[in-house]
Tab-separated table of C-alpha atoms and ligand atoms in Angstrom:
chain	number	residue	atom	x	y	z
L	1	UNK	CA	85.168	-43.591	-97.241
L	2	UNK	CA	87.358	-45.590	-94.853
L	3	UNK	CA	88.762	-43.902	-91.703
L	4	UNK	CA	92.143	-43.272	-93.311
L	5	UNK	CA	90.530	-41.530	-96.291
L	6	UNK	CA	88.539	-39.503	-93.766
L	7	UNK	CA	91.763	-38.351	-92.110
L	8	UNK	CA	93.296	-37.343	-95.473
L	9	UNK	CA	90.180	-35.350	-96.334
L	10	UNK	CA	90.228	-33.625	-92.942
L	11	UNK	CA	93.859	-32.584	-93.500
L	12	UNK	CA	92.976	-31.287	-96.992
L	13	UNK	CA	90.126	-29.240	-95.556
L	14	UNK	CA	92.492	-27.452	-93.152
L	15	UNK	CA	95.327	-26.880	-95.634
L	16	UNK	CA	93.921	-23.698	-97.287
L	17	UNK	CA	94.038	-21.960	-93.890
L	18	UNK	CA	97.642	-22.933	-93.139
L	19	UNK	CA	100.803	-21.265	-94.294
L	20	UNK	CA	103.079	-24.270	-94.400
L	21	UNK	CA	105.258	-25.931	-97.002
L	22	UNK	CA	103.345	-28.622	-98.924
L	23	UNK	CA	106.094	-31.211	-98.355
L	24	UNK	CA	105.329	-31.286	-94.624
L	25	UNK	CA	101.639	-31.837	-95.304
L	26	UNK	CA	102.666	-34.672	-97.613
L	27	UNK	CA	104.705	-36.275	-94.793
L	28	UNK	CA	101.683	-36.083	-92.461
L	29	UNK	CA	99.639	-38.102	-94.931
L	30	UNK	CA	101.638	-41.281	-94.240
L	31	UNK	CA	102.361	-43.223	-91.049
L	32	UNK	CA	106.076	-43.330	-90.301
L	33	UNK	CA	106.043	-47.074	-89.640
L	34	UNK	CA	103.481	-49.805	-89.020
L	35	UNK	CA	104.219	-53.085	-87.272
L	36	UNK	CA	102.026	-56.078	-88.121
L	37	UNK	CA	102.167	-59.026	-85.756
L	38	UNK	CA	100.655	-62.518	-85.621
L	39	UNK	CA	99.860	-63.672	-82.119
L	40	UNK	CA	99.419	-67.392	-81.409
L	41	UNK	CA	96.786	-67.780	-78.695
L	42	UNK	CA	96.239	-71.054	-76.852
L	43	UNK	CA	92.534	-71.304	-76.052
L	44	UNK	CA	91.288	-72.935	-72.842
L	45	UNK	CA	90.360	-76.122	-74.747
L	46	UNK	CA	93.960	-76.515	-75.981
L	47	UNK	CA	93.349	-75.342	-79.558
L	48	UNK	CA	95.701	-72.641	-80.906
L	49	UNK	CA	94.391	-69.670	-82.924
L	50	UNK	CA	96.625	-67.109	-84.644
L	51	UNK	CA	95.340	-63.539	-84.353
L	52	UNK	CA	96.443	-60.449	-86.250
L	53	UNK	CA	97.515	-57.242	-84.531
L	54	UNK	CA	99.108	-53.920	-85.453
L	55	UNK	CA	100.861	-50.927	-83.926
L	56	UNK	CA	101.106	-47.801	-86.049
L	57	UNK	CA	103.572	-44.955	-85.486
L	58	UNK	CA	102.149	-42.007	-87.358
L	59	UNK	CA	104.301	-38.996	-86.432
L	60	UNK	CA	106.682	-38.174	-83.574
L	61	UNK	CA	107.693	-34.573	-84.285
L	62	UNK	CA	106.341	-33.417	-80.923
L	63	UNK	CA	107.398	-36.413	-78.817
L	64	UNK	CA	106.986	-40.177	-78.456
L	65	UNK	CA	104.060	-41.870	-80.220
L	66	UNK	CA	100.983	-42.062	-77.993
L	67	UNK	CA	97.624	-43.778	-78.326
L	68	UNK	CA	95.437	-46.661	-77.290
L	69	UNK	CA	95.137	-50.329	-78.208
L	70	UNK	CA	91.766	-51.508	-79.510
L	71	UNK	CA	90.349	-55.062	-79.357
L	72	UNK	CA	87.534	-55.344	-81.890
L	73	UNK	CA	86.584	-57.761	-84.677
L	74	UNK	CA	86.554	-54.914	-87.234
L	75	UNK	CA	90.106	-53.716	-86.492
L	76	UNK	CA	92.161	-53.504	-89.694
L	77	UNK	CA	95.585	-52.136	-90.577
L	78	UNK	CA	93.951	-49.117	-92.270
L	79	UNK	CA	91.798	-48.373	-89.245
L	80	UNK	CA	94.793	-48.516	-86.892
L	81	UNK	CA	96.721	-46.141	-89.185
L	82	UNK	CA	93.789	-43.705	-89.264
L	83	UNK	CA	93.405	-43.824	-85.493
L	84	UNK	CA	97.155	-43.175	-85.071
L	85	UNK	CA	96.910	-40.157	-87.392
L	86	UNK	CA	94.021	-38.754	-85.364
L	87	UNK	CA	96.183	-39.204	-82.244
L	88	UNK	CA	98.907	-37.024	-83.819
L	89	UNK	CA	96.357	-34.246	-84.284
L	90	UNK	CA	94.765	-34.845	-80.871
L	91	UNK	CA	98.018	-34.722	-78.880
L	92	UNK	CA	98.991	-31.492	-80.657
L	93	UNK	CA	95.494	-30.106	-79.972
L	94	UNK	CA	95.872	-30.751	-76.237
L	95	UNK	CA	99.474	-29.418	-76.357
L	96	UNK	CA	100.930	-32.680	-75.078
L	97	UNK	CA	104.582	-33.619	-75.669
L	98	UNK	CA	103.545	-36.525	-77.904
L	99	UNK	CA	103.098	-37.682	-81.456
L	100	UNK	CA	100.438	-40.146	-82.570
L	101	UNK	CA	100.328	-43.926	-82.372
L	102	UNK	CA	97.655	-46.591	-82.143
L	103	UNK	CA	97.385	-50.358	-81.891
L	104	UNK	CA	94.761	-53.003	-82.277
L	105	UNK	CA	93.949	-56.675	-82.510
L	106	UNK	CA	91.224	-58.047	-84.719
L	107	UNK	CA	89.329	-60.100	-82.134
L	108	UNK	CA	85.983	-60.364	-80.399
L	109	UNK	CA	86.999	-60.340	-76.722
L	110	UNK	CA	83.476	-61.296	-75.721
L	111	UNK	CA	84.276	-64.765	-77.087
L	112	UNK	CA	87.359	-65.080	-74.841
L	113	UNK	CA	87.639	-66.228	-71.216
L	114	UNK	CA	89.596	-64.001	-68.774
L	115	UNK	CA	92.554	-66.394	-69.060
L	116	UNK	CA	92.480	-66.251	-72.868
L	117	UNK	CA	92.285	-62.432	-72.765
L	118	UNK	CA	95.326	-62.349	-70.472
L	119	UNK	CA	97.357	-64.664	-72.745
L	120	UNK	CA	96.360	-62.653	-75.815
L	121	UNK	CA	97.286	-59.357	-74.107
L	122	UNK	CA	100.658	-60.671	-72.990
L	123	UNK	CA	101.251	-62.109	-76.473
L	124	UNK	CA	100.550	-58.721	-78.042
L	125	UNK	CA	102.736	-56.856	-75.513
L	126	UNK	CA	105.580	-59.269	-76.271
L	127	UNK	CA	105.113	-58.929	-80.023
L	128	UNK	CA	105.240	-55.109	-79.984
L	129	UNK	CA	107.752	-54.748	-77.121
L	130	UNK	CA	110.676	-53.682	-79.308
L	131	UNK	CA	108.443	-51.077	-80.965
L	132	UNK	CA	107.556	-49.201	-77.766
L	133	UNK	CA	108.833	-47.786	-74.445
L	134	UNK	CA	108.492	-44.742	-72.184
L	135	UNK	CA	110.339	-42.451	-74.616
L	136	UNK	CA	109.371	-44.267	-77.830
L	137	UNK	CA	105.673	-45.161	-77.877
L	138	UNK	CA	103.255	-45.284	-74.945
L	139	UNK	CA	100.048	-47.308	-75.485
L	140	UNK	CA	96.854	-46.940	-73.409
L	141	UNK	CA	93.270	-48.287	-73.341
L	142	UNK	CA	90.818	-47.900	-76.228
L	143	UNK	CA	87.666	-49.778	-77.302
L	144	UNK	CA	87.359	-53.064	-75.296
L	145	UNK	CA	90.685	-52.716	-73.460
L	146	UNK	CA	90.857	-51.535	-69.849
L	147	UNK	CA	93.154	-50.964	-66.836
L	148	UNK	CA	93.499	-54.734	-66.239
L	149	UNK	CA	94.764	-55.211	-69.801
L	150	UNK	CA	97.247	-52.335	-69.253
L	151	UNK	CA	98.505	-54.062	-66.083
L	152	UNK	CA	99.205	-57.256	-68.107
L	153	UNK	CA	100.921	-55.173	-70.813
L	154	UNK	CA	103.201	-53.377	-68.321
L	155	UNK	CA	103.999	-56.551	-66.426
L	156	UNK	CA	104.971	-58.296	-69.674
L	157	UNK	CA	107.167	-55.364	-70.766
L	158	UNK	CA	108.849	-55.154	-67.352
L	159	UNK	CA	109.528	-58.927	-67.326
L	160	UNK	CA	111.084	-58.761	-70.807
L	161	UNK	CA	113.334	-55.861	-69.814
L	162	UNK	CA	114.015	-56.911	-66.228
L	163	UNK	CA	113.300	-53.493	-64.763
L	164	UNK	CA	110.423	-51.402	-63.482
L	165	UNK	CA	109.050	-49.053	-66.140
L	166	UNK	CA	105.625	-47.786	-65.069
L	167	UNK	CA	105.292	-45.082	-67.726
L	168	UNK	CA	105.645	-47.387	-70.749
L	169	UNK	CA	101.819	-47.774	-70.693
L	170	UNK	CA	99.114	-45.480	-69.310
L	171	UNK	CA	95.559	-46.125	-68.183
L	172	UNK	CA	96.824	-48.617	-65.584
L	173	UNK	CA	94.839	-49.456	-62.422
L	174	UNK	CA	95.481	-46.861	-59.685
L	175	UNK	CA	96.797	-49.711	-57.501
L	176	UNK	CA	99.391	-50.560	-60.161
L	177	UNK	CA	100.828	-47.136	-60.952
L	178	UNK	CA	97.799	-45.512	-62.591
L	179	UNK	CA	96.622	-41.948	-62.062
L	180	UNK	CA	93.591	-40.875	-60.122
L	181	UNK	CA	91.052	-39.389	-62.526
L	182	UNK	CA	92.139	-41.438	-65.595
L	183	UNK	CA	89.036	-43.670	-65.548
L	184	UNK	CA	86.518	-40.983	-66.468
L	185	UNK	CA	89.021	-38.566	-68.070
L	186	UNK	CA	87.782	-38.839	-71.674
L	187	UNK	CA	84.198	-38.056	-70.707
L	188	UNK	CA	85.147	-35.454	-68.090
L	189	UNK	CA	87.340	-33.645	-70.624
L	190	UNK	CA	84.394	-33.740	-73.028
L	191	UNK	CA	82.170	-32.106	-70.403
L	192	UNK	CA	84.705	-29.300	-69.813
L	193	UNK	CA	84.771	-28.626	-73.561
L	194	UNK	CA	80.970	-28.860	-73.826
L	195	UNK	CA	80.638	-26.374	-70.943
L	196	UNK	CA	82.712	-23.857	-72.936
L	197	UNK	CA	80.626	-24.449	-76.085
L	198	UNK	CA	77.416	-23.924	-74.110
L	199	UNK	CA	78.817	-20.672	-72.669
L	200	UNK	CA	79.577	-19.390	-76.179
L	201	UNK	CA	76.034	-20.192	-77.253
L	202	UNK	CA	74.368	-18.750	-74.154
L	203	UNK	CA	72.995	-22.186	-73.273
L	204	UNK	CA	74.623	-22.744	-69.904
L	205	UNK	CA	72.028	-23.400	-67.209
L	206	UNK	CA	69.263	-23.990	-69.805
L	207	UNK	CA	67.255	-27.235	-69.718
L	208	UNK	CA	69.038	-29.441	-72.208
L	209	UNK	CA	68.453	-32.990	-73.407
L	210	UNK	CA	71.091	-35.314	-74.807
L	211	UNK	CA	71.368	-38.764	-76.394
L	212	UNK	CA	74.506	-40.852	-75.992
L	213	UNK	CA	75.544	-43.626	-78.361
L	214	UNK	CA	77.649	-46.104	-76.390
L	215	UNK	CA	77.633	-47.268	-72.780
L	216	UNK	CA	81.251	-48.397	-72.447
L	217	UNK	CA	83.866	-46.508	-70.470
L	218	UNK	CA	83.334	-43.297	-72.434
L	219	UNK	CA	79.553	-43.351	-72.989
L	220	UNK	CA	78.855	-44.522	-69.426
L	221	UNK	CA	80.860	-41.745	-67.794
L	222	UNK	CA	79.465	-39.233	-70.297
L	223	UNK	CA	75.983	-40.124	-69.062
L	224	UNK	CA	77.020	-39.769	-65.416
L	225	UNK	CA	78.985	-36.519	-65.827
L	226	UNK	CA	76.608	-34.750	-68.222
L	227	UNK	CA	74.031	-35.012	-65.439
L	228	UNK	CA	76.279	-34.254	-62.462
L	229	UNK	CA	78.536	-31.573	-63.996
L	230	UNK	CA	76.218	-29.787	-66.415
L	231	UNK	CA	72.687	-30.721	-65.336
L	232	UNK	CA	71.905	-32.173	-68.772
L	233	UNK	CA	69.103	-34.728	-69.025
L	234	UNK	CA	70.115	-37.952	-70.776
L	235	UNK	CA	66.992	-39.182	-72.564
L	236	UNK	CA	68.527	-41.959	-74.664
L	237	UNK	CA	71.528	-44.233	-74.506
L	238	UNK	CA	72.566	-47.331	-76.395
L	239	UNK	CA	75.108	-50.128	-76.654
L	240	UNK	CA	75.811	-52.678	-79.375
L	241	UNK	CA	72.530	-54.499	-78.559
L	242	UNK	CA	70.345	-51.401	-79.081
L	243	UNK	CA	69.157	-48.344	-77.224
L	244	UNK	CA	66.684	-47.153	-74.622
L	245	UNK	CA	64.649	-43.936	-74.590
L	246	UNK	CA	62.730	-42.060	-71.926
L	247	UNK	CA	61.881	-38.393	-72.609
L	248	UNK	CA	61.871	-37.729	-68.843
L	249	UNK	CA	65.477	-38.809	-68.412
L	250	UNK	CA	67.339	-42.021	-67.559
L	251	UNK	CA	69.075	-42.600	-64.219
L	252	UNK	CA	72.757	-43.494	-64.670
L	253	UNK	CA	73.173	-45.640	-61.546
L	254	UNK	CA	70.032	-47.710	-62.167
L	255	UNK	CA	70.983	-48.224	-65.809
L	256	UNK	CA	74.512	-49.267	-64.865
L	257	UNK	CA	73.229	-51.848	-62.408
L	258	UNK	CA	70.753	-53.133	-65.060
L	259	UNK	CA	73.628	-53.466	-67.546
L	260	UNK	CA	75.860	-55.281	-65.070
L	261	UNK	CA	73.031	-57.771	-64.370
L	262	UNK	CA	71.866	-58.345	-67.953
L	263	UNK	CA	74.923	-57.420	-70.041
L	264	UNK	CA	73.082	-54.707	-71.977
L	265	UNK	CA	71.135	-51.458	-71.588
L	266	UNK	CA	68.323	-53.103	-73.613
L	267	UNK	CA	65.138	-53.803	-71.677
L	268	UNK	CA	65.822	-51.210	-68.967
L	269	UNK	CA	62.490	-50.795	-67.129
L	270	UNK	CA	60.557	-47.598	-67.818
L	271	UNK	CA	62.139	-47.007	-71.232
L	272	UNK	CA	61.165	-47.575	-74.813
L	273	UNK	CA	63.467	-49.705	-77.001
L	274	UNK	CA	65.070	-47.855	-79.914
L	275	UNK	CA	67.740	-48.784	-82.429
L	276	UNK	CA	71.177	-47.181	-82.603
L	277	UNK	CA	70.063	-45.540	-85.858
L	278	UNK	CA	66.925	-44.056	-84.270
L	279	UNK	CA	68.990	-42.676	-81.384
L	280	UNK	CA	71.036	-40.526	-83.750
L	281	UNK	CA	67.928	-38.815	-85.102
L	282	UNK	CA	66.118	-38.054	-81.823
L	283	UNK	CA	64.837	-34.591	-81.020
L	284	UNK	CA	67.540	-33.634	-78.511
L	285	UNK	CA	69.834	-30.632	-77.999
L	286	UNK	CA	73.074	-32.563	-77.841
L	287	UNK	CA	74.088	-35.778	-79.587
L	288	UNK	CA	77.071	-37.629	-78.127
L	289	UNK	CA	78.491	-40.429	-80.280
L	290	UNK	CA	80.719	-42.348	-77.859
L	291	UNK	CA	81.374	-45.652	-79.596
L	292	UNK	CA	82.842	-46.230	-83.054
L	293	UNK	CA	83.736	-44.276	-86.184
L	294	UNK	CA	81.575	-43.560	-89.220
L	295	UNK	CA	78.155	-43.471	-87.518
L	296	UNK	CA	77.104	-40.020	-88.795
L	297	UNK	CA	77.059	-40.200	-92.586
L	298	UNK	CA	75.466	-38.407	-95.527
L	299	UNK	CA	72.520	-40.815	-95.053
L	300	UNK	CA	71.500	-39.811	-91.528
L	301	UNK	CA	73.098	-36.339	-91.200
L	302	UNK	CA	70.100	-34.614	-92.910
L	303	UNK	CA	67.836	-36.066	-90.171
L	304	UNK	CA	69.906	-35.077	-87.150
L	305	UNK	CA	67.982	-32.683	-84.917
L	306	UNK	CA	70.560	-31.927	-82.204
L	307	UNK	CA	72.191	-28.488	-82.365
L	308	UNK	CA	75.499	-29.734	-80.936
L	309	UNK	CA	77.349	-32.980	-81.713
L	310	UNK	CA	80.013	-33.795	-79.123
L	311	UNK	CA	82.351	-36.383	-80.640
L	312	UNK	CA	83.542	-38.556	-77.789
L	313	UNK	CA	84.202	-41.428	-80.220
L	314	UNK	CA	87.093	-41.178	-82.663
L	315	UNK	CA	85.983	-40.343	-86.187
L	316	UNK	CA	82.192	-40.695	-85.747
L	317	UNK	CA	81.355	-38.146	-88.481
L	318	UNK	CA	82.279	-38.677	-92.133
L	319	UNK	CA	83.524	-35.611	-94.067
L	320	UNK	CA	80.325	-35.598	-96.193
L	321	UNK	CA	78.211	-35.566	-93.042
L	322	UNK	CA	80.394	-32.849	-91.542
L	323	UNK	CA	79.415	-30.514	-94.388
L	324	UNK	CA	75.738	-31.378	-94.132
L	325	UNK	CA	75.716	-30.726	-90.366
L	326	UNK	CA	77.536	-27.441	-90.854
L	327	UNK	CA	75.033	-26.298	-93.494
L	328	UNK	CA	72.259	-27.068	-91.023
L	329	UNK	CA	74.027	-24.860	-88.441
L	330	UNK	CA	74.874	-27.798	-86.176
L	331	UNK	CA	78.036	-27.291	-84.118
L	332	UNK	CA	80.269	-30.359	-84.326
L	333	UNK	CA	82.794	-30.415	-81.492
L	334	UNK	CA	85.525	-32.527	-83.089
L	335	UNK	CA	86.934	-35.709	-81.576
L	336	UNK	CA	90.492	-34.358	-81.469
L	337	UNK	CA	89.324	-31.811	-78.888
L	338	UNK	CA	86.165	-33.362	-77.411
L	339	UNK	CA	87.786	-36.665	-76.428
L	340	UNK	CA	91.329	-35.418	-75.743
L	341	UNK	CA	90.759	-35.693	-71.978
L	342	UNK	CA	91.768	-39.370	-71.975
L	343	UNK	CA	95.182	-38.886	-73.496
L	344	UNK	CA	95.692	-35.711	-71.456
L	345	UNK	CA	95.304	-37.592	-68.181
L	346	UNK	CA	97.444	-40.373	-69.717
L	347	UNK	CA	100.139	-37.720	-70.020
L	348	UNK	CA	99.616	-36.784	-66.351
L	349	UNK	CA	99.972	-40.485	-65.472
L	350	UNK	CA	103.184	-40.704	-67.532
L	351	UNK	CA	104.619	-37.686	-65.668
L	352	UNK	CA	103.612	-39.123	-62.289
L	353	UNK	CA	105.179	-42.503	-63.096
L	354	UNK	CA	108.416	-40.886	-64.189
L	355	UNK	CA	108.737	-38.618	-61.160
L	356	UNK	CA	107.180	-40.844	-58.492
L	357	UNK	CA	105.123	-37.833	-57.400
L	358	UNK	CA	101.444	-38.877	-57.431
L	359	UNK	CA	98.740	-36.206	-57.638
L	360	UNK	CA	95.344	-35.811	-55.966
L	361	UNK	CA	92.194	-36.317	-58.023
L	362	UNK	CA	91.276	-32.635	-57.578
L	363	UNK	CA	94.621	-31.571	-59.010
L	364	UNK	CA	94.174	-33.901	-62.006
L	365	UNK	CA	90.721	-32.433	-62.687
L	366	UNK	CA	92.000	-28.889	-62.365
L	367	UNK	CA	94.940	-29.458	-64.732
L	368	UNK	CA	92.690	-31.228	-67.241
L	369	UNK	CA	90.163	-28.398	-67.154
L	370	UNK	CA	92.925	-25.814	-67.650
L	371	UNK	CA	94.468	-27.579	-70.642
L	372	UNK	CA	91.238	-28.260	-72.517
L	373	UNK	CA	89.742	-24.840	-71.793
L	374	UNK	CA	92.839	-23.155	-73.246
L	375	UNK	CA	92.722	-25.455	-76.302
L	376	UNK	CA	89.007	-24.749	-76.789
L	377	UNK	CA	89.431	-20.955	-76.750
L	378	UNK	CA	92.369	-20.998	-79.147
L	379	UNK	CA	90.404	-23.184	-81.563
L	380	UNK	CA	87.258	-21.077	-81.214
L	381	UNK	CA	89.262	-17.958	-82.071
L	382	UNK	CA	90.674	-19.562	-85.241
L	383	UNK	CA	87.191	-20.794	-86.172
L	384	UNK	CA	85.596	-17.368	-85.749
L	385	UNK	CA	88.512	-15.552	-87.397
L	386	UNK	CA	88.396	-17.723	-90.522
L	387	UNK	CA	84.668	-18.551	-90.486
L	388	UNK	CA	85.441	-22.250	-90.661
L	389	UNK	CA	84.211	-25.351	-88.864
L	390	UNK	CA	85.613	-26.223	-85.454
L	391	UNK	CA	87.289	-29.351	-86.854
L	392	UNK	CA	89.099	-27.314	-89.489
L	393	UNK	CA	90.197	-24.838	-86.809
L	394	UNK	CA	91.489	-27.628	-84.558
L	395	UNK	CA	93.451	-29.122	-87.475
L	396	UNK	CA	94.863	-25.711	-88.408
L	397	UNK	CA	96.142	-25.166	-84.889
L	398	UNK	CA	97.468	-28.725	-84.435
L	399	UNK	CA	99.110	-29.000	-87.853
L	400	UNK	CA	100.834	-25.596	-87.482
L	401	UNK	CA	102.308	-26.777	-84.218
L	402	UNK	CA	103.453	-30.153	-85.606
L	403	UNK	CA	104.943	-28.603	-88.727
L	404	UNK	CA	106.727	-25.896	-86.724
L	405	UNK	CA	108.584	-28.687	-84.914
L	406	UNK	CA	109.207	-30.629	-88.144
L	407	UNK	CA	110.623	-27.517	-89.810
L	408	UNK	CA	113.146	-26.910	-87.003
L	409	UNK	CA	114.183	-30.549	-86.928
L	410	UNK	CA	114.470	-30.691	-90.720
L	411	UNK	CA	113.994	-33.531	-93.181
L	412	UNK	CA	116.895	-35.913	-92.683
L	413	UNK	CA	118.711	-37.883	-94.072
A	501	LIG	N1	92.335	-44.350	-76.651
A	501	LIG	C1	92.227	-43.018	-76.167
A	501	LIG	C2	92.105	-42.054	-77.348
A	501	LIG	O1	91.686	-42.426	-78.415
A	501	LIG	C3	93.320	-42.642	-75.172
A	501	LIG	C4	94.720	-42.688	-75.689
A	501	LIG	C5	95.795	-42.507	-74.624
A	501	LIG	O2	95.467	-42.293	-73.470
A	501	LIG	O3	96.955	-42.603	-75.000
A	501	LIG	O4	92.342	-40.891	-77.218
């Protein structure tokens, strides 16, 4: 099942619990528009390569399209559409004034020099510039893009339009109009949600062990914050080269300095090497997929031992695996809630850029905590009331909200 088929299935699984007209559900099953661009990139040796990119506008009933831009060799049109659809649900879950969008370029950035990455980023920003803007579509970082890339995007947009427009992109460096607290927002939001789950299960303050798949922006901060905010022991962590395991716990700061020296978590002293596949099946309390989609499938779901799966990646669990985990009594905290912290602080950044009133980091944390805690409790109530999975409950709540807006606005022309 590709990610877009996963999204369709997830919508279908929520539909029986919704009282909405089927035509609105039908509309949600398609992206409103998808832009495909070809970006000529001059490499440092003078050769020119043409790369493919996309920007998908899924739905804007609740506000402008919002969502990241991904640089990855496996990016496809279908994947970008799926990711934009998940953003529609996610923004409604976090009660943000946004619809869903997403972009991507099919490229391996690790093969590019910094200069090539800058030219590619500016080429993409130019190619999609007429498709976006502060009140139209607001991109942000995703897999293998970062604040520096956002700074190039904004600068390109502002040069094209000849005016300052800081809120046309979010996830910018703090020095260039970004918000305090955006860097770790996805993982921090995930920890606030996890704290609420642990409270419901009477597990708060208990000795808990977790494994994290991914040591990028999201996985790295998840490691750091799980320890500092919730006292959870991280016993395994991985990146695309493989994973490391130590049942006594792994120190975040030492691992980060090892990765910055060697380029990978692999070979971290005092740990045993494991594969990404083995990491998923470890005997831990909490499993945190924080990399790519489709990593928990009907093949490995029967072997998962964690009692909670916190989806910091987008779409890590296939619908077949979702059912298997649920039958085993494993609580899956769905991506559209678990990783909504990133886009929530993006929204705070957008507000700050538009008003010129910049907030303290404490205030950002407090507002983020408030928003996600409210979302969690509303979803939990729907889940308990209907005896459904948390993902279904999140979709029920989000889709009702989106369709309520669509109904008022009407289908026109
Ligand atoms: N790429 C992130 C996500 O998947 C953040 C999106 C945003 O900040 O707009 O939620």
